[in-house]
Short mmCIF file of C-alpha atoms in Angstrom, two decimals:
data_model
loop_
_atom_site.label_atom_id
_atom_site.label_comp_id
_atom_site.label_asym_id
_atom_site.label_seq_id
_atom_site.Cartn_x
_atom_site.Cartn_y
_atom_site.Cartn_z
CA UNK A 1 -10.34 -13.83 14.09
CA UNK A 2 -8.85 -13.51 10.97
CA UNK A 3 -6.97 -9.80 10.58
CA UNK A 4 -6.58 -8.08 7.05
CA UNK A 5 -4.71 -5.29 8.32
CA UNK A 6 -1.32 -7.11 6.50
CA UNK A 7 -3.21 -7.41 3.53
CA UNK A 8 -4.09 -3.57 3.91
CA UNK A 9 -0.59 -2.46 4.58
CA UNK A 10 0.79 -4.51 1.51
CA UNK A 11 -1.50 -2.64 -0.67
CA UNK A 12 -1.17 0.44 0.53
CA UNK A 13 2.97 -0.19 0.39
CA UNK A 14 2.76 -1.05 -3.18
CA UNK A 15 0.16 1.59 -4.45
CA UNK A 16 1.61 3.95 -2.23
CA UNK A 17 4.88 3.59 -4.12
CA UNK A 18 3.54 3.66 -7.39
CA UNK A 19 1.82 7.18 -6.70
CA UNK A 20 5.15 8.05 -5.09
CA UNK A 21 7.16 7.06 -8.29
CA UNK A 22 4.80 8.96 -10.18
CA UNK A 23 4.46 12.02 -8.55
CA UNK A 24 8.63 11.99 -8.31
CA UNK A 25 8.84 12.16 -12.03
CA UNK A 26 5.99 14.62 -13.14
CA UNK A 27 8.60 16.99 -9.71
CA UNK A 28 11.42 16.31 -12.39
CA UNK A 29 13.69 14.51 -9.72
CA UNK A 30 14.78 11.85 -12.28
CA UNK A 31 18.33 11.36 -10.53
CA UNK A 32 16.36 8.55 -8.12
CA UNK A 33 13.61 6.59 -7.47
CA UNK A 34 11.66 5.76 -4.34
CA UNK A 35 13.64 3.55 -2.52
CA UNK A 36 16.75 5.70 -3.57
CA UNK A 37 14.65 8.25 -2.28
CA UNK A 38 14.69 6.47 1.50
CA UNK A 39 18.02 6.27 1.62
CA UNK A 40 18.56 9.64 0.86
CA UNK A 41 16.00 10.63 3.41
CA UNK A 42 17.59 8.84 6.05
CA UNK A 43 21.15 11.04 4.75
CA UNK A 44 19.34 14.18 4.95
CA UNK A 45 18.42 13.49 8.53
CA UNK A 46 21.63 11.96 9.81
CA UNK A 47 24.66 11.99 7.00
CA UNK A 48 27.80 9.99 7.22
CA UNK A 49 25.60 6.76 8.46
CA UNK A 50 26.65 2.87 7.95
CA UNK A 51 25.34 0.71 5.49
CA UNK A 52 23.93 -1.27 8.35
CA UNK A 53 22.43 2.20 10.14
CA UNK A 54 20.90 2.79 6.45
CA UNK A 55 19.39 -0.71 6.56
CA UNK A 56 17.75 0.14 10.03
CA UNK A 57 16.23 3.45 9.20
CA UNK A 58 14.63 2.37 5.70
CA UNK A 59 13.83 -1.34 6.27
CA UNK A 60 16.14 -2.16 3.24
CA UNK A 61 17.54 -5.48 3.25
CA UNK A 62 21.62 -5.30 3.34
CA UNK A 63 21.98 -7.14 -0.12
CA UNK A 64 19.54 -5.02 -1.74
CA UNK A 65 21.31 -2.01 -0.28
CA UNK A 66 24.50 -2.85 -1.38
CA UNK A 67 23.73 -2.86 -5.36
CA UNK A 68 21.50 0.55 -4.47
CA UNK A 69 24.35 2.18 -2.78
CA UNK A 70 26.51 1.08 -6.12
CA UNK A 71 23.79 2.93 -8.52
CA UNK A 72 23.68 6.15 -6.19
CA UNK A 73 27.36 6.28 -6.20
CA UNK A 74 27.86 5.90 -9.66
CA UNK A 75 25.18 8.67 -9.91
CA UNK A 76 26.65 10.79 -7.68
CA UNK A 77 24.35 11.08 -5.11
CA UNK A 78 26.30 9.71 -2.14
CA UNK A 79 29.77 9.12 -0.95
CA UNK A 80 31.56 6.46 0.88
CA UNK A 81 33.99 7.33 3.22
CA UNK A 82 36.04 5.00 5.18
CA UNK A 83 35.08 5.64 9.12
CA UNK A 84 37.97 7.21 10.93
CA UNK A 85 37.32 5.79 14.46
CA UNK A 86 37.14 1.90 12.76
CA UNK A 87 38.56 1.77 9.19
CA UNK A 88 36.72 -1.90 9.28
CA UNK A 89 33.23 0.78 8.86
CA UNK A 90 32.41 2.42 5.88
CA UNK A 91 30.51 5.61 6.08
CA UNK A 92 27.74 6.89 3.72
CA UNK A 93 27.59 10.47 2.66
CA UNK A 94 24.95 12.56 0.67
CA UNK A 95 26.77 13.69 -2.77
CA UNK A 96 26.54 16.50 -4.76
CA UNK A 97 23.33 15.34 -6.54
CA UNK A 98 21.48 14.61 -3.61
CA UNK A 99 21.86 17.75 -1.64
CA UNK A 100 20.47 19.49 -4.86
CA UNK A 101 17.31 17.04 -4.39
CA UNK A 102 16.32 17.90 -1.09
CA UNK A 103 13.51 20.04 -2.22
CA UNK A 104 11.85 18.20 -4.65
CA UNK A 105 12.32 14.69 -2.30
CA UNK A 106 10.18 17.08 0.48
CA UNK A 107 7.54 18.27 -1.63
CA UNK A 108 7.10 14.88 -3.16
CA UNK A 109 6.83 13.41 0.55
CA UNK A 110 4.54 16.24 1.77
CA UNK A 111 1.97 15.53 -1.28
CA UNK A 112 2.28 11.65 -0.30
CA UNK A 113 1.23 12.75 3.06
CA UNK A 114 -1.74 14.62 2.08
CA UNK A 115 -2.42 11.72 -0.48
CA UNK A 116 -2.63 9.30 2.85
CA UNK A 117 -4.22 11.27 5.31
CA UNK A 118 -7.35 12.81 3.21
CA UNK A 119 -9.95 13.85 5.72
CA UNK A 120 -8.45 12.85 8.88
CA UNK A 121 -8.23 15.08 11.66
CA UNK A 122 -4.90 15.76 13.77
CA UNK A 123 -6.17 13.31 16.89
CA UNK A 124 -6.90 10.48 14.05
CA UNK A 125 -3.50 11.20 12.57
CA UNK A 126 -1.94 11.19 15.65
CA UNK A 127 -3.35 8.09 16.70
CA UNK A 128 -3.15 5.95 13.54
CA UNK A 129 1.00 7.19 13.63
CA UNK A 130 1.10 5.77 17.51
CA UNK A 131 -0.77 2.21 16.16
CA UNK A 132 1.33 1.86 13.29
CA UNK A 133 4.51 2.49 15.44
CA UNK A 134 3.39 -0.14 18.28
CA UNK A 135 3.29 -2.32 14.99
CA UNK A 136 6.49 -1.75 13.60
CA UNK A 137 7.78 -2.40 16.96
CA UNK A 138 6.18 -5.59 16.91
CA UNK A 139 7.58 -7.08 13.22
CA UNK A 140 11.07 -5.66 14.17
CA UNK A 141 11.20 -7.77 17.25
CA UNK A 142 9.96 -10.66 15.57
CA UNK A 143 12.76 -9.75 12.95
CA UNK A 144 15.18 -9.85 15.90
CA UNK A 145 14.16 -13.18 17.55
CA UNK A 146 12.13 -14.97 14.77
CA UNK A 147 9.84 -17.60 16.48
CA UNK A 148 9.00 -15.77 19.42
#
């Protein structure tokens, strides 16, 4: 049997993040974009992460968050800190900019979550969220030990 759940997700990715985009601009939050947007998510929840701890949380390859990290600094919107435990770790913390974001980053995510889950009740939530993890768990291992 042939699955089109990937096909499914990859649309849903890609549209999702154009609605995203959109619905970020007409909120006025033109200091980032999306993916800006996940990196600053993973901030608000746990500031003064690595680059590599960043990488983990949004699924952000570590050369594309490199150049993204450059942007938000120049911006403003984070802050990199040399780790005082291990000076060989650099630290990432949530700038000026992006603490004045917060808001409009939430009410943008909380529309995007009304967007996706349209007539579904709490138990079909609930168990589409537990699926989708078991999934996730799935591609990360494979990330870990390709071939198995």
């Amino acid at each position: 049997m042939i699955s089109r759940s990937g096909d499914y997700i990859a649309q849903i990715r890609l549209i999702g993040g154009r609605v995203f985009e959109k619905l970020l601009s007409a909120s006025g939050a033109v200091q980032f974009n999306g993916p800006q947007g996940k990196i600053l998510d993973a901030l608000w929840q746990q500031d003064g992460l690595s680059a590599i701890e960043i990488g983990r949380r949004t699924g952000l390859a570590s050369s594309t968050l490199t150049g993204m990290l450059d942007r938000m600094e120049d911006a403003g919107l984070v802050i990199r800190k040399r780790s005082a435990e291990d000076r060989r770790v650099i630290r990432i913390f949530l700038g000026p900019k992006a603490i004045q974001c917060r808001e409009q980053y939430t009410s943008v995510s909380e529309k995007m979550t009304d967007i996706y889950f349209r007539g579904f009740g709490e138990n079909e939530v609930a168990s589409f969220e537990s699926l989708l993890l078991r999934v996730l768990e799935n591609v990360r291992e494979a990330d870990r030990n390709p071939g198995k």
